[in-house]
Amino acid sequence: MNLDKETVEAIIAGLLFAVSLIIYFLIKNEIKNRQKILEKLEDQRLALAERLDEAFRHIGQVNIQIQEVKSIFSEFKKYPKSKGDFKSILKNFAQKVLSMVDVDWVLFRIVDLENLKTLKEYSQARGGSVLLKSAIENSALVYRADFKEYTILNSGQENLSIKAFCVLPKKEIKQEARILISAIASQLEMMFLIFTPAYLMNEHDIKQS
């Protein structure tokens, strides 16, 4: 079949148009796919940036906590040697807790885990606030009873014969403050263990003199 020149040119033009159209749609589809990939990468970048910001914020909070702990304990240049020294430490720790948590009062209690007796107790109220509304049994503290009126925090030490508890009115307390108060309770245990034999020795010396 012989085709004239115009017909051949028209067929070739049609084929070229069809090929161009196919290429156009292929390129357009590829662009859409690339855009989706770019959007996904951008979402991942934003998520990563958010996680990094969160990590840096956490690191900053940890550094602040470390500095707070250092500031709490660096005030004590010597270990307690008398009841007055130990009471000053208790008073200072109570003031620290009241400065961290907006509550009316704070109570520290050191309990002998073997016989559940109170070894030492100290409380401090803000202004004319009233302290405990009802008594708290040591067994409830040691065995972690669920208190409706109080928030109970204690040290993380599990290998000592004593335990220091910090009792506060019921309130939502931030994790950072909980960590610091637990650190205070741990330090209070150490101070008590150091103070007790020193105090007993002084009492013995007085009796012998």
PDB file of C-alpha atoms in Angstrom:
ATOM      1  CA  MET A   1       0.000   0.000   0.000  1.00  0.00           C
ATOM      2  CA  ASN A   2       1.496   3.216  -1.141  1.00  0.00           C
ATOM      3  CA  LEU A   3       0.939   6.223   1.140  1.00  0.00           C
ATOM      4  CA  ASP A   4       1.441   9.708   0.051  1.00  0.00           C
ATOM      5  CA  LYS A   5       3.896  11.953   1.792  1.00  0.00           C
ATOM      6  CA  GLU A   6       1.276  13.924   3.747  1.00  0.00           C
ATOM      7  CA  THR A   7      -0.260  10.721   5.143  1.00  0.00           C
ATOM      8  CA  VAL A   8       3.129   9.420   6.268  1.00  0.00           C
ATOM      9  CA  GLU A   9       3.923  12.729   7.901  1.00  0.00           C
ATOM     10  CA  ALA A  10       0.567  12.680   9.676  1.00  0.00           C
ATOM     11  CA  ILE A  11       1.149   9.125  10.940  1.00  0.00           C
ATOM     12  CA  ILE A  12       4.639  10.024  12.130  1.00  0.00           C
ATOM     13  CA  ALA A  13       3.301  13.173  13.824  1.00  0.00           C
ATOM     14  CA  GLY A  14       0.581  11.084  15.515  1.00  0.00           C
ATOM     15  CA  LEU A  15       3.109   8.546  16.722  1.00  0.00           C
ATOM     16  CA  LEU A  16       5.389  11.254  18.015  1.00  0.00           C
ATOM     17  CA  PHE A  17       2.461  12.889  19.805  1.00  0.00           C
ATOM     18  CA  ALA A  18       1.464   9.561  21.363  1.00  0.00           C
ATOM     19  CA  VAL A  19       5.042   8.901  22.462  1.00  0.00           C
ATOM     20  CA  SER A  20       5.307  12.434  23.834  1.00  0.00           C
ATOM     21  CA  LEU A  21       2.025  11.964  25.703  1.00  0.00           C
ATOM     22  CA  ILE A  22       3.216   8.691  27.185  1.00  0.00           C
ATOM     23  CA  ILE A  23       6.528  10.272  28.221  1.00  0.00           C
ATOM     24  CA  TYR A  24       4.626  13.215  29.726  1.00  0.00           C
ATOM     25  CA  PHE A  25       2.448  10.970  31.870  1.00  0.00           C
ATOM     26  CA  LEU A  26       5.444   8.864  32.880  1.00  0.00           C
ATOM     27  CA  ILE A  27       7.382  11.952  33.908  1.00  0.00           C
ATOM     28  CA  LYS A  28       4.346  13.378  35.708  1.00  0.00           C
ATOM     29  CA  ASN A  29       3.876  10.110  37.606  1.00  0.00           C
ATOM     30  CA  GLU A  30       7.569  10.029  38.486  1.00  0.00           C
ATOM     31  CA  ILE A  31       7.376  13.620  39.747  1.00  0.00           C
ATOM     32  CA  LYS A  32       4.429  12.656  41.986  1.00  0.00           C
ATOM     33  CA  ASN A  33       6.359   9.686  43.315  1.00  0.00           C
ATOM     34  CA  ARG A  34       9.392  11.886  43.970  1.00  0.00           C
ATOM     35  CA  GLN A  35       7.192  14.438  45.725  1.00  0.00           C
ATOM     36  CA  LYS A  36       5.762  11.709  47.958  1.00  0.00           C
ATOM     37  CA  ILE A  37       9.277  10.530  48.779  1.00  0.00           C
ATOM     38  CA  LEU A  38      10.360  14.099  49.529  1.00  0.00           C
ATOM     39  CA  GLU A  39       7.294  14.632  51.747  1.00  0.00           C
ATOM     40  CA  LYS A  40       8.051  11.408  53.587  1.00  0.00           C
ATOM     41  CA  LEU A  41      11.672  12.419  54.045  1.00  0.00           C
ATOM     42  CA  GLU A  42      10.576  15.832  55.286  1.00  0.00           C
ATOM     43  CA  ASP A  43       8.227  14.196  57.809  1.00  0.00           C
ATOM     44  CA  GLN A  44      11.071  11.976  58.965  1.00  0.00           C
ATOM     45  CA  ARG A  45      13.374  14.985  59.223  1.00  0.00           C
ATOM     46  CA  LEU A  46      10.838  16.883  61.324  1.00  0.00           C
ATOM     47  CA  ALA A  47      10.261  13.852  63.540  1.00  0.00           C
ATOM     48  CA  LEU A  48      14.005  13.411  63.998  1.00  0.00           C
ATOM     49  CA  ALA A  49      14.448  17.096  64.756  1.00  0.00           C
ATOM     50  CA  GLU A  50      11.662  16.893  67.339  1.00  0.00           C
ATOM     51  CA  ARG A  51      13.263  13.847  68.967  1.00  0.00           C
ATOM     52  CA  LEU A  52      16.620  15.626  69.039  1.00  0.00           C
ATOM     53  CA  ASP A  53      15.044  18.687  70.635  1.00  0.00           C
ATOM     54  CA  GLU A  54      13.376  16.459  73.196  1.00  0.00           C
ATOM     55  CA  ALA A  55      16.659  14.674  73.878  1.00  0.00           C
ATOM     56  CA  PHE A  56      18.478  17.994  74.356  1.00  0.00           C
ATOM     57  CA  ARG A  57      15.684  19.220  76.644  1.00  0.00           C
ATOM     58  CA  HIS A  58      16.006  16.004  78.658  1.00  0.00           C
ATOM     59  CA  ILE A  59      19.778  16.417  78.854  1.00  0.00           C
ATOM     60  CA  GLY A  60      19.237  19.983  80.001  1.00  0.00           C
ATOM     61  CA  GLN A  61      16.786  18.841  82.677  1.00  0.00           C
ATOM     62  CA  VAL A  62      19.213  16.165  83.858  1.00  0.00           C
ATOM     63  CA  ASN A  63      21.986  18.766  84.090  1.00  0.00           C
ATOM     64  CA  ILE A  64      19.685  21.032  86.075  1.00  0.00           C
ATOM     65  CA  GLN A  65      18.798  18.143  88.390  1.00  0.00           C
ATOM     66  CA  ILE A  66      22.477  17.352  88.904  1.00  0.00           C
ATOM     67  CA  GLN A  67      23.190  20.986  89.747  1.00  0.00           C
ATOM     68  CA  GLU A  68      20.220  21.040  92.142  1.00  0.00           C
ATOM     69  CA  VAL A  69      21.443  17.899  93.894  1.00  0.00           C
ATOM     70  CA  LYS A  70      24.936  19.380  94.157  1.00  0.00           C
ATOM     71  CA  SER A  71      23.561  22.631  95.563  1.00  0.00           C
ATOM     72  CA  ILE A  72      21.473  20.731  98.125  1.00  0.00           C
ATOM     73  CA  PHE A  73      24.343  18.661  99.451  1.00  0.00           C
ATOM     74  CA  SER A  74      27.244  21.058  98.999  1.00  0.00           C
ATOM     75  CA  GLU A  75      25.904  23.198 101.856  1.00  0.00           C
ATOM     76  CA  PHE A  76      26.974  20.590 104.384  1.00  0.00           C
ATOM     77  CA  LYS A  77      30.708  20.933 104.983  1.00  0.00           C
ATOM     78  CA  LYS A  78      30.752  18.501 107.912  1.00  0.00           C
ATOM     79  CA  TYR A  79      28.828  15.486 109.132  1.00  0.00           C
ATOM     80  CA  PRO A  80      26.389  15.942 112.038  1.00  0.00           C
ATOM     81  CA  LYS A  81      27.907  15.375 115.483  1.00  0.00           C
ATOM     82  CA  SER A  82      25.015  16.428 117.695  1.00  0.00           C
ATOM     83  CA  LYS A  83      21.242  16.539 117.797  1.00  0.00           C
ATOM     84  CA  GLY A  84      21.432  20.215 116.910  1.00  0.00           C
ATOM     85  CA  ASP A  85      23.510  19.505 113.796  1.00  0.00           C
ATOM     86  CA  PHE A  86      21.117  16.812 112.633  1.00  0.00           C
ATOM     87  CA  LYS A  87      18.081  18.997 113.301  1.00  0.00           C
ATOM     88  CA  SER A  88      19.648  21.767 111.201  1.00  0.00           C
ATOM     89  CA  ILE A  89      20.031  19.287 108.331  1.00  0.00           C
ATOM     90  CA  LEU A  90      16.399  18.186 108.658  1.00  0.00           C
ATOM     91  CA  LYS A  91      15.262  21.816 108.697  1.00  0.00           C
ATOM     92  CA  ASN A  92      17.334  22.625 105.616  1.00  0.00           C
ATOM     93  CA  PHE A  93      16.032  19.590 103.698  1.00  0.00           C
ATOM     94  CA  ALA A  94      12.447  20.466 104.632  1.00  0.00           C
ATOM     95  CA  GLN A  95      12.919  24.017 103.323  1.00  0.00           C
ATOM     96  CA  LYS A  96      14.366  22.621 100.090  1.00  0.00           C
ATOM     97  CA  VAL A  97      11.309  20.407  99.574  1.00  0.00           C
ATOM     98  CA  LEU A  98       8.907  23.262 100.296  1.00  0.00           C
ATOM     99  CA  SER A  99      10.756  25.410  97.766  1.00  0.00           C
ATOM    100  CA  MET A 100      10.390  22.688  95.101  1.00  0.00           C
ATOM    101  CA  VAL A 101       6.762  21.697  95.718  1.00  0.00           C
ATOM    102  CA  ASP A 102       3.865  24.053  96.401  1.00  0.00           C
ATOM    103  CA  VAL A 103       2.441  22.279  99.453  1.00  0.00           C
ATOM    104  CA  ASP A 104       1.547  23.471 102.969  1.00  0.00           C
ATOM    105  CA  TRP A 105       3.827  21.142 104.880  1.00  0.00           C
ATOM    106  CA  VAL A 106       6.427  18.387 104.701  1.00  0.00           C
ATOM    107  CA  LEU A 107       7.262  15.558 107.091  1.00  0.00           C
ATOM    108  CA  PHE A 108      10.391  13.408 107.226  1.00  0.00           C
ATOM    109  CA  ARG A 109      10.330  10.099 109.052  1.00  0.00           C
ATOM    110  CA  ILE A 110      13.153   7.571 109.411  1.00  0.00           C
ATOM    111  CA  VAL A 111      11.900   4.073 110.161  1.00  0.00           C
ATOM    112  CA  ASP A 112      13.680   0.956 111.383  1.00  0.00           C
ATOM    113  CA  LEU A 113      12.654  -1.693 108.860  1.00  0.00           C
ATOM    114  CA  GLU A 114      13.137  -4.576 111.283  1.00  0.00           C
ATOM    115  CA  ASN A 115      10.812  -3.461 114.070  1.00  0.00           C
ATOM    116  CA  LEU A 116       8.950  -0.642 112.233  1.00  0.00           C
ATOM    117  CA  LYS A 117       9.825   1.871 114.952  1.00  0.00           C
ATOM    118  CA  THR A 118      10.259   5.568 114.252  1.00  0.00           C
ATOM    119  CA  LEU A 119      13.914   6.510 114.688  1.00  0.00           C
ATOM    120  CA  LYS A 120      13.569  10.165 113.791  1.00  0.00           C
ATOM    121  CA  GLU A 121      10.791  12.481 112.675  1.00  0.00           C
ATOM    122  CA  TYR A 122      10.747  16.107 111.633  1.00  0.00           C
ATOM    123  CA  SER A 123       7.966  18.237 110.182  1.00  0.00           C
ATOM    124  CA  GLN A 124       7.750  21.786 108.932  1.00  0.00           C
ATOM    125  CA  ALA A 125       4.700  23.791 107.850  1.00  0.00           C
ATOM    126  CA  ARG A 126       4.414  26.800 105.597  1.00  0.00           C
ATOM    127  CA  GLY A 127       3.098  29.758 107.611  1.00  0.00           C
ATOM    128  CA  GLY A 128       0.160  28.763 109.810  1.00  0.00           C
ATOM    129  CA  SER A 129      -0.681  25.617 107.872  1.00  0.00           C
ATOM    130  CA  VAL A 130      -1.904  22.560 109.739  1.00  0.00           C
ATOM    131  CA  LEU A 131       0.181  19.396 109.554  1.00  0.00           C
ATOM    132  CA  LEU A 132      -1.092  15.829 109.316  1.00  0.00           C
ATOM    133  CA  LYS A 133      -4.837  15.391 109.724  1.00  0.00           C
ATOM    134  CA  SER A 134      -4.412  11.794 110.867  1.00  0.00           C
ATOM    135  CA  ALA A 135      -1.585   9.557 112.041  1.00  0.00           C
ATOM    136  CA  ILE A 136       0.333   7.445 109.543  1.00  0.00           C
ATOM    137  CA  GLU A 137       1.422   3.986 110.620  1.00  0.00           C
ATOM    138  CA  ASN A 138       4.992   3.010 109.827  1.00  0.00           C
ATOM    139  CA  SER A 139       3.792  -0.313 108.464  1.00  0.00           C
ATOM    140  CA  ALA A 140       1.720   1.580 105.895  1.00  0.00           C
ATOM    141  CA  LEU A 141       4.792   3.535 104.818  1.00  0.00           C
ATOM    142  CA  VAL A 142       7.081   0.515 104.620  1.00  0.00           C
ATOM    143  CA  TYR A 143       4.590  -1.685 102.794  1.00  0.00           C
ATOM    144  CA  ARG A 144       3.572   1.153 100.461  1.00  0.00           C
ATOM    145  CA  ALA A 145      -0.080   1.539 101.260  1.00  0.00           C
ATOM    146  CA  ASP A 146      -2.200   3.678  98.947  1.00  0.00           C
ATOM    147  CA  PHE A 147      -2.790   6.993 100.692  1.00  0.00           C
ATOM    148  CA  LYS A 148      -5.653   9.185  99.486  1.00  0.00           C
ATOM    149  CA  GLU A 149      -4.570  12.276 101.421  1.00  0.00           C
ATOM    150  CA  TYR A 150      -0.787  12.062 101.167  1.00  0.00           C
ATOM    151  CA  THR A 151       2.024  11.694  98.662  1.00  0.00           C
ATOM    152  CA  ILE A 152       4.798   9.448  99.951  1.00  0.00           C
ATOM    153  CA  LEU A 153       8.322   9.596  98.514  1.00  0.00           C
ATOM    154  CA  ASN A 154      11.334   7.669  99.739  1.00  0.00           C
ATOM    155  CA  SER A 155      14.901   6.828  98.840  1.00  0.00           C
ATOM    156  CA  GLY A 156      15.838   4.221  96.270  1.00  0.00           C
ATOM    157  CA  GLN A 157      18.099   2.349  98.696  1.00  0.00           C
ATOM    158  CA  GLU A 158      16.998  -1.250  99.239  1.00  0.00           C
ATOM    159  CA  ASN A 159      19.956  -2.677 101.166  1.00  0.00           C
ATOM    160  CA  LEU A 160      19.758  -0.691 104.401  1.00  0.00           C
ATOM    161  CA  SER A 161      18.042  -1.504 107.694  1.00  0.00           C
ATOM    162  CA  ILE A 162      16.409   1.920 107.760  1.00  0.00           C
ATOM    163  CA  LYS A 163      14.273   3.878 105.324  1.00  0.00           C
ATOM    164  CA  ALA A 164      13.686   7.637 105.092  1.00  0.00           C
ATOM    165  CA  PHE A 165      10.242   8.756 103.978  1.00  0.00           C
ATOM    166  CA  CYS A 166       9.062  12.182 102.848  1.00  0.00           C
ATOM    167  CA  VAL A 167       5.342  12.732 103.427  1.00  0.00           C
ATOM    168  CA  LEU A 168       3.511  15.546 101.627  1.00  0.00           C
ATOM    169  CA  PRO A 169      -0.117  16.547 101.156  1.00  0.00           C
ATOM    170  CA  LYS A 170      -1.637  14.845  98.120  1.00  0.00           C
ATOM    171  CA  LYS A 171      -0.464  16.679  95.020  1.00  0.00           C
ATOM    172  CA  GLU A 172       0.753  15.969  91.512  1.00  0.00           C
ATOM    173  CA  ILE A 173       4.536  16.270  91.651  1.00  0.00           C
ATOM    174  CA  LYS A 174       6.748  16.588  88.581  1.00  0.00           C
ATOM    175  CA  GLN A 175       9.232  13.818  87.907  1.00  0.00           C
ATOM    176  CA  GLU A 176      12.183  16.189  88.335  1.00  0.00           C
ATOM    177  CA  ALA A 177      11.029  17.127  91.848  1.00  0.00           C
ATOM    178  CA  ARG A 178      10.411  13.463  92.709  1.00  0.00           C
ATOM    179  CA  ILE A 179      13.985  12.608  91.737  1.00  0.00           C
ATOM    180  CA  LEU A 180      15.384  15.427  93.875  1.00  0.00           C
ATOM    181  CA  ILE A 181      13.238  14.542  96.896  1.00  0.00           C
ATOM    182  CA  SER A 182      14.261  10.889  96.607  1.00  0.00           C
ATOM    183  CA  ALA A 183      17.888  12.037  96.528  1.00  0.00           C
ATOM    184  CA  ILE A 184      17.264  14.082  99.670  1.00  0.00           C
ATOM    185  CA  ALA A 185      15.750  11.016 101.375  1.00  0.00           C
ATOM    186  CA  SER A 186      18.805   8.938 100.409  1.00  0.00           C
ATOM    187  CA  GLN A 187      21.151  11.590 101.775  1.00  0.00           C
ATOM    188  CA  LEU A 188      19.083  11.787 104.954  1.00  0.00           C
ATOM    189  CA  GLU A 189      19.553   8.045 105.482  1.00  0.00           C
ATOM    190  CA  MET A 190      23.320   8.382 105.066  1.00  0.00           C
ATOM    191  CA  MET A 191      23.435  11.353 107.433  1.00  0.00           C
ATOM    192  CA  PHE A 192      21.445   9.440 110.048  1.00  0.00           C
ATOM    193  CA  LEU A 193      23.673   6.375 109.830  1.00  0.00           C
ATOM    194  CA  ILE A 194      26.733   8.596 110.263  1.00  0.00           C
ATOM    195  CA  PHE A 195      25.157  10.677 113.038  1.00  0.00           C
ATOM    196  CA  THR A 196      23.760   7.841 115.169  1.00  0.00           C
ATOM    197  CA  PRO A 197      27.021   6.124 116.208  1.00  0.00           C
ATOM    198  CA  ALA A 198      28.698   9.506 116.676  1.00  0.00           C
ATOM    199  CA  TYR A 199      25.838  10.672 118.908  1.00  0.00           C
ATOM    200  CA  LEU A 200      25.819   7.440 120.920  1.00  0.00           C
ATOM    201  CA  MET A 201      29.582   7.739 121.411  1.00  0.00           C
ATOM    202  CA  ASN A 202      29.232  11.314 122.670  1.00  0.00           C
ATOM    203  CA  GLU A 203      26.475  10.266 125.062  1.00  0.00           C
ATOM    204  CA  HIS A 204      28.709   7.452 126.359  1.00  0.00           C
ATOM    205  CA  ASP A 205      31.625   9.855 126.878  1.00  0.00           C
ATOM    206  CA  ILE A 206      29.402  12.253 128.816  1.00  0.00           C
ATOM    207  CA  LYS A 207      28.204   9.482 131.129  1.00  0.00           C
ATOM    208  CA  GLN A 208      31.784   8.291 131.727  1.00  0.00           C
ATOM    209  CA  SER A 209      33.051  11.780 132.556  1.00  0.00           C
TER     210      SER A 209
END
